[in-house]
Structures are given as structure tokens and as C-alpha cells.
Amino acid sequence: MHLPTISDVLRARRLQSAHLSPTPLLSYPALDATVGAGIRVLVKHENLQPTGALKVRGGVTLLASMDPDERARGVLSYSTGNHAQSLAYAAALFRVPCTIVMPENANPLKAAAVRRLGAELVQSGADFEAARRHAEQLAPRRGMRLVSAANEPALIAGVATAYLEVFEQEPDLDAVVVPVGGGSGAAAAGLVAAAISPGCRVIAVQSRLSPAAHDSWRAGRCVERPNTTAAEGLATGSGFELTQYLFREHLADFRLVDDVDIQWAQWLLMRDARTVAEAAAAAPLAALLAARDDLAGQRVAIVCTGGNAGEAELRDCLSAAPAGG
């Protein structure tokens, strides 16, 4: 499998330039005060993308780089949400047939967005892994190009353009904290940091209730683990070969956090940064709060990878907020 390089990332930025705009990297004094330990927190607002999530960078890059014959076959993939919207958005942009397999209990907001973008939505299985298995069987039957959720160099190169922007906007970062499901975002961050800001530590974070990527990194090989987190963007039950290889090359640390701490971080982003973050996008703040003693006095970017929180998720988050808080 081709390993993405910084040259691929620069090419991806050129392919994206007509379709996507840079997103801001902003600081919030109230959030700095909440985190404490003299840490300056910078929030990368990928929730402001057209689909409300970072993943769209990968979808646009992948379809822009496909040849006409491959586009004509169409693309088929599997997702819990933001990867689905990424491909559906890019498929509509380039007029490519697109089918997405999502779990039967998928986020209604994300499922509706996939349909609205014109992709065919197939709901199958109880979770990400079941949807993945169905997609892997369905794609060859339909003659469509199966797009992995993580083992795709073009997706990683596309997502990596966000980290080019991060280091252009703030060259002196000490660390960047990135949430992990399949791992394309953290793999991308490590690739870019190694090339242009090697002093910056890339720290990955996943839910303790779905630790497959974390445990794969620790084990040095892909493993399967129970997958029960409510944070759908972190909900994968196995490691992916390509992203794990890049993790082993570039990650400085990989943290696990509890779902309750992710929910608290969602509330803090709303209160202190006026930012709606879906659960996966709040995980970096949860990890930063847990690691603040290790990062005291540093400049740390957290990546708000998406803002596609469903109504029930937001209600739960607000109900967890302290009275008067």
C-alpha cells in the first residue's frame, strides 16, 4: 500500500483549493482559564466545513484524484457518519454514484445528511464493524469501488491539509491532540508534524469503551476490541493497517478517556468557546484536561473535528452541565 507523504498532502491542498476554504484556529481566554496550568489552548474549527466535519477534506481529495473510469464505477463505503457525509458531498460535487452503509442505529442527523446529498443510504448491522462487513460484501456485487474508512492514502493526505493550516497559523505549537476512530486524522497530523514541525508532539485520544486503535498501537499490531462508546466518531472495533503504521512512526502518546469526560468536554466547549462539538470532537479537550500537568505552560491545539451532534446527544450534554454552570 502506498504510504502518503508530505508531497501528497501538498497535492491534496491543490486539489481541494477550488472546493474548500481554510478553517480558523482560535483561542478563547475562558477555555484557557478552565484548562489551567498555564496552557494556551487553540481550537481548530473543522466543525465549520461544508459538511460540519474534517472528513470532507479526504472525500474531496479522493474523488478529485480518481480517473474517469474509476469515477464511473461509483464509490461505496461504510461509516458511522462524518466519513459518509464526506464521500456523499464529494460524490455530488464530482457527479459520482455513491452508496454508504451505516449501522441501523446511525445518528439520524448524519443519515439524513447523506440522503440529502444524493447518496444511496443502506443501513445494516448493529455497529461500525457490522456495517463494514456488509459494505465489503456489497461493493464487489455492485462493481463499485470500495472506500475504506482508514486504509486510503488519499483520505489521509486530504485530511492532512488541516494540519498544514494548523502549523501555518501557529508555527510554535508544543502539542496537537487528535481524536481517533479509524485513525486517518491522527495519522495525518503525525505525517505533517514530522515534516514541518518535528518538535510538536502529536497525541491521539480514543474512548476507553472502544479502545481498538489505542490497543493496536500499544501492541504493535492490529487487534480487535469491544466497541461500546456513545461517541460514534470514535466507535471502531479494530485497528487499520495503514493508520497504525503511521501511528507507530509519528505518535508521541495515545490516551484513553471515559465517555463521561467527553460529555463534560462537550459542555465546556459550548460554555467557554461557544462551539457545538460532537462527542468525538470533544475528546481532545477531555484528553487535555486529563494530561494538563504533563502539558503545563505549553501551546496546545485541539482539533474540533466535527459539529454534527444529534438532538439527543446535545440534550444529554446539557443535562450533565452543573446548575448555573
JSON list of C-alpha atoms in Angstrom, two decimals, residues 151-245:
[
{"chain": "A", "resi": 151, "resn": "ASN", "atom": "CA", "xyz": [-6.74, 2.36, 4.71]},
{"chain": "A", "resi": 152, "resn": "GLU", "atom": "CA", "xyz": [-6.84, 5.02, 1.99]},
{"chain": "A", "resi": 153, "resn": "PRO", "atom": "CA", "xyz": [-3.72, 7.14, 1.36]},
{"chain": "A", "resi": 154, "resn": "ALA", "atom": "CA", "xyz": [-5.75, 9.85, -0.43]},
{"chain": "A", "resi": 155, "resn": "LEU", "atom": "CA", "xyz": [-8.09, 10.24, 2.54]},
{"chain": "A", "resi": 156, "resn": "ILE", "atom": "CA", "xyz": [-5.14, 10.68, 4.90]},
{"chain": "A", "resi": 157, "resn": "ALA", "atom": "CA", "xyz": [-3.43, 13.16, 2.57]},
{"chain": "A", "resi": 158, "resn": "GLY", "atom": "CA", "xyz": [-6.69, 15.08, 2.25]},
{"chain": "A", "resi": 159, "resn": "VAL", "atom": "CA", "xyz": [-7.31, 15.28, 5.99]},
{"chain": "A", "resi": 160, "resn": "ALA", "atom": "CA", "xyz": [-3.66, 16.27, 6.49]},
{"chain": "A", "resi": 161, "resn": "THR", "atom": "CA", "xyz": [-4.28, 19.64, 4.82]},
{"chain": "A", "resi": 162, "resn": "ALA", "atom": "CA", "xyz": [-5.98, 20.72, 8.06]},
{"chain": "A", "resi": 163, "resn": "TYR", "atom": "CA", "xyz": [-2.69, 20.22, 9.89]},
{"chain": "A", "resi": 164, "resn": "LEU", "atom": "CA", "xyz": [-0.78, 22.19, 7.29]},
{"chain": "A", "resi": 165, "resn": "GLU", "atom": "CA", "xyz": [-3.12, 25.04, 8.19]},
{"chain": "A", "resi": 166, "resn": "VAL", "atom": "CA", "xyz": [-2.61, 24.47, 11.91]},
{"chain": "A", "resi": 167, "resn": "PHE", "atom": "CA", "xyz": [1.16, 24.86, 11.66]},
{"chain": "A", "resi": 168, "resn": "GLU", "atom": "CA", "xyz": [0.90, 27.79, 9.26]},
{"chain": "A", "resi": 169, "resn": "GLN", "atom": "CA", "xyz": [-1.47, 29.54, 11.65]},
{"chain": "A", "resi": 170, "resn": "GLU", "atom": "CA", "xyz": [0.56, 28.68, 14.78]},
{"chain": "A", "resi": 171, "resn": "PRO", "atom": "CA", "xyz": [4.12, 27.53, 13.96]},
{"chain": "A", "resi": 172, "resn": "ASP", "atom": "CA", "xyz": [5.26, 27.26, 17.60]},
{"chain": "A", "resi": 173, "resn": "LEU", "atom": "CA", "xyz": [2.87, 24.62, 18.89]},
{"chain": "A", "resi": 174, "resn": "ASP", "atom": "CA", "xyz": [4.14, 22.21, 21.52]},
{"chain": "A", "resi": 175, "resn": "ALA", "atom": "CA", "xyz": [1.41, 19.61, 21.01]},
{"chain": "A", "resi": 176, "resn": "VAL", "atom": "CA", "xyz": [-1.70, 18.81, 19.00]},
{"chain": "A", "resi": 177, "resn": "VAL", "atom": "CA", "xyz": [-4.39, 16.47, 20.33]},
{"chain": "A", "resi": 178, "resn": "VAL", "atom": "CA", "xyz": [-6.42, 14.48, 17.80]},
{"chain": "A", "resi": 179, "resn": "PRO", "atom": "CA", "xyz": [-9.39, 12.09, 18.23]},
{"chain": "A", "resi": 180, "resn": "VAL", "atom": "CA", "xyz": [-9.17, 8.59, 16.75]},
{"chain": "A", "resi": 181, "resn": "GLY", "atom": "CA", "xyz": [-11.74, 6.25, 15.28]},
{"chain": "A", "resi": 182, "resn": "GLY", "atom": "CA", "xyz": [-10.16, 4.64, 12.25]},
{"chain": "A", "resi": 183, "resn": "GLY", "atom": "CA", "xyz": [-7.23, 6.99, 12.72]},
{"chain": "A", "resi": 184, "resn": "SER", "atom": "CA", "xyz": [-6.90, 8.99, 9.50]},
{"chain": "A", "resi": 185, "resn": "GLY", "atom": "CA", "xyz": [-6.80, 12.29, 11.41]},
{"chain": "A", "resi": 186, "resn": "ALA", "atom": "CA", "xyz": [-4.07, 11.32, 13.87]},
{"chain": "A", "resi": 187, "resn": "ALA", "atom": "CA", "xyz": [-2.09, 9.62, 11.10]},
{"chain": "A", "resi": 188, "resn": "ALA", "atom": "CA", "xyz": [-2.36, 12.82, 9.06]},
{"chain": "A", "resi": 189, "resn": "ALA", "atom": "CA", "xyz": [-1.33, 15.03, 11.98]},
{"chain": "A", "resi": 190, "resn": "GLY", "atom": "CA", "xyz": [1.75, 12.90, 12.63]},
{"chain": "A", "resi": 191, "resn": "LEU", "atom": "CA", "xyz": [2.74, 12.94, 8.98]},
{"chain": "A", "resi": 192, "resn": "VAL", "atom": "CA", "xyz": [2.57, 16.74, 8.74]},
{"chain": "A", "resi": 193, "resn": "ALA", "atom": "CA", "xyz": [4.19, 17.40, 12.13]},
{"chain": "A", "resi": 194, "resn": "ALA", "atom": "CA", "xyz": [7.13, 15.15, 11.29]},
{"chain": "A", "resi": 195, "resn": "ALA", "atom": "CA", "xyz": [7.70, 17.01, 8.03]},
{"chain": "A", "resi": 196, "resn": "ILE", "atom": "CA", "xyz": [7.31, 20.63, 9.09]},
{"chain": "A", "resi": 197, "resn": "SER", "atom": "CA", "xyz": [7.17, 20.86, 12.90]},
{"chain": "A", "resi": 198, "resn": "PRO", "atom": "CA", "xyz": [9.07, 17.89, 14.36]},
{"chain": "A", "resi": 199, "resn": "GLY", "atom": "CA", "xyz": [9.21, 19.44, 17.81]},
{"chain": "A", "resi": 200, "resn": "CYS", "atom": "CA", "xyz": [5.42, 19.29, 18.12]},
{"chain": "A", "resi": 201, "resn": "ARG", "atom": "CA", "xyz": [4.07, 16.20, 19.87]},
{"chain": "A", "resi": 202, "resn": "VAL", "atom": "CA", "xyz": [1.02, 14.51, 18.33]},
{"chain": "A", "resi": 203, "resn": "ILE", "atom": "CA", "xyz": [-1.22, 12.98, 20.98]},
{"chain": "A", "resi": 204, "resn": "ALA", "atom": "CA", "xyz": [-4.09, 10.69, 19.97]},
{"chain": "A", "resi": 205, "resn": "VAL", "atom": "CA", "xyz": [-7.22, 10.05, 22.03]},
{"chain": "A", "resi": 206, "resn": "GLN", "atom": "CA", "xyz": [-9.92, 7.40, 21.95]},
{"chain": "A", "resi": 207, "resn": "SER", "atom": "CA", "xyz": [-12.75, 6.34, 24.23]},
{"chain": "A", "resi": 208, "resn": "ARG", "atom": "CA", "xyz": [-11.97, 3.76, 26.87]},
{"chain": "A", "resi": 209, "resn": "LEU", "atom": "CA", "xyz": [-15.14, 1.94, 25.75]},
{"chain": "A", "resi": 210, "resn": "SER", "atom": "CA", "xyz": [-13.80, 1.48, 22.19]},
{"chain": "A", "resi": 211, "resn": "PRO", "atom": "CA", "xyz": [-10.02, 1.14, 22.57]},
{"chain": "A", "resi": 212, "resn": "ALA", "atom": "CA", "xyz": [-9.10, -0.87, 19.46]},
{"chain": "A", "resi": 213, "resn": "ALA", "atom": "CA", "xyz": [-6.89, 1.77, 17.86]},
{"chain": "A", "resi": 214, "resn": "HIS", "atom": "CA", "xyz": [-5.19, 2.57, 21.17]},
{"chain": "A", "resi": 215, "resn": "ASP", "atom": "CA", "xyz": [-4.60, -1.09, 21.98]},
{"chain": "A", "resi": 216, "resn": "SER", "atom": "CA", "xyz": [-3.38, -1.82, 18.45]},
{"chain": "A", "resi": 217, "resn": "TRP", "atom": "CA", "xyz": [-0.80, 0.96, 18.82]},
{"chain": "A", "resi": 218, "resn": "ARG", "atom": "CA", "xyz": [0.31, -0.38, 22.18]},
{"chain": "A", "resi": 219, "resn": "ALA", "atom": "CA", "xyz": [0.53, -3.94, 20.85]},
{"chain": "A", "resi": 220, "resn": "GLY", "atom": "CA", "xyz": [2.33, -3.00, 17.64]},
{"chain": "A", "resi": 221, "resn": "ARG", "atom": "CA", "xyz": [-0.26, -4.90, 15.57]},
{"chain": "A", "resi": 222, "resn": "CYS", "atom": "CA", "xyz": [-3.93, -4.55, 14.69]},
{"chain": "A", "resi": 223, "resn": "VAL", "atom": "CA", "xyz": [-6.23, -6.03, 17.32]},
{"chain": "A", "resi": 224, "resn": "GLU", "atom": "CA", "xyz": [-9.99, -6.21, 17.87]},
{"chain": "A", "resi": 225, "resn": "ARG", "atom": "CA", "xyz": [-11.65, -4.84, 20.97]},
{"chain": "A", "resi": 226, "resn": "PRO", "atom": "CA", "xyz": [-15.21, -4.31, 22.32]},
{"chain": "A", "resi": 227, "resn": "ASN", "atom": "CA", "xyz": [-16.82, -1.26, 20.77]},
{"chain": "A", "resi": 228, "resn": "THR", "atom": "CA", "xyz": [-19.44, 0.32, 23.02]},
{"chain": "A", "resi": 229, "resn": "THR", "atom": "CA", "xyz": [-18.70, 4.05, 23.22]},
{"chain": "A", "resi": 230, "resn": "ALA", "atom": "CA", "xyz": [-21.53, 6.51, 22.65]},
{"chain": "A", "resi": 231, "resn": "ALA", "atom": "CA", "xyz": [-19.06, 8.74, 20.78]},
{"chain": "A", "resi": 232, "resn": "GLU", "atom": "CA", "xyz": [-19.82, 7.47, 17.28]},
{"chain": "A", "resi": 233, "resn": "GLY", "atom": "CA", "xyz": [-16.78, 9.08, 15.67]},
{"chain": "A", "resi": 234, "resn": "LEU", "atom": "CA", "xyz": [-14.54, 7.05, 17.99]},
{"chain": "A", "resi": 235, "resn": "ALA", "atom": "CA", "xyz": [-16.53, 3.82, 17.65]},
{"chain": "A", "resi": 236, "resn": "THR", "atom": "CA", "xyz": [-14.36, 1.31, 15.81]},
{"chain": "A", "resi": 237, "resn": "GLY", "atom": "CA", "xyz": [-13.72, -2.25, 16.90]},
{"chain": "A", "resi": 238, "resn": "SER", "atom": "CA", "xyz": [-10.39, -2.95, 15.20]},
{"chain": "A", "resi": 239, "resn": "GLY", "atom": "CA", "xyz": [-7.20, -1.23, 14.13]},
{"chain": "A", "resi": 240, "resn": "PHE", "atom": "CA", "xyz": [-6.42, -0.35, 10.49]},
{"chain": "A", "resi": 241, "resn": "GLU", "atom": "CA", "xyz": [-3.07, -1.32, 8.99]},
{"chain": "A", "resi": 242, "resn": "LEU", "atom": "CA", "xyz": [-2.19, 1.95, 7.24]},
{"chain": "A", "resi": 243, "resn": "THR", "atom": "CA", "xyz": [-3.08, 4.32, 10.05]},
{"chain": "A", "resi": 244, "resn": "GLN", "atom": "CA", "xyz": [-1.44, 2.07, 12.64]},
{"chain": "A", "resi": 245, "resn": "TYR", "atom": "CA", "xyz": [1.78, 2.06, 10.65]}
]
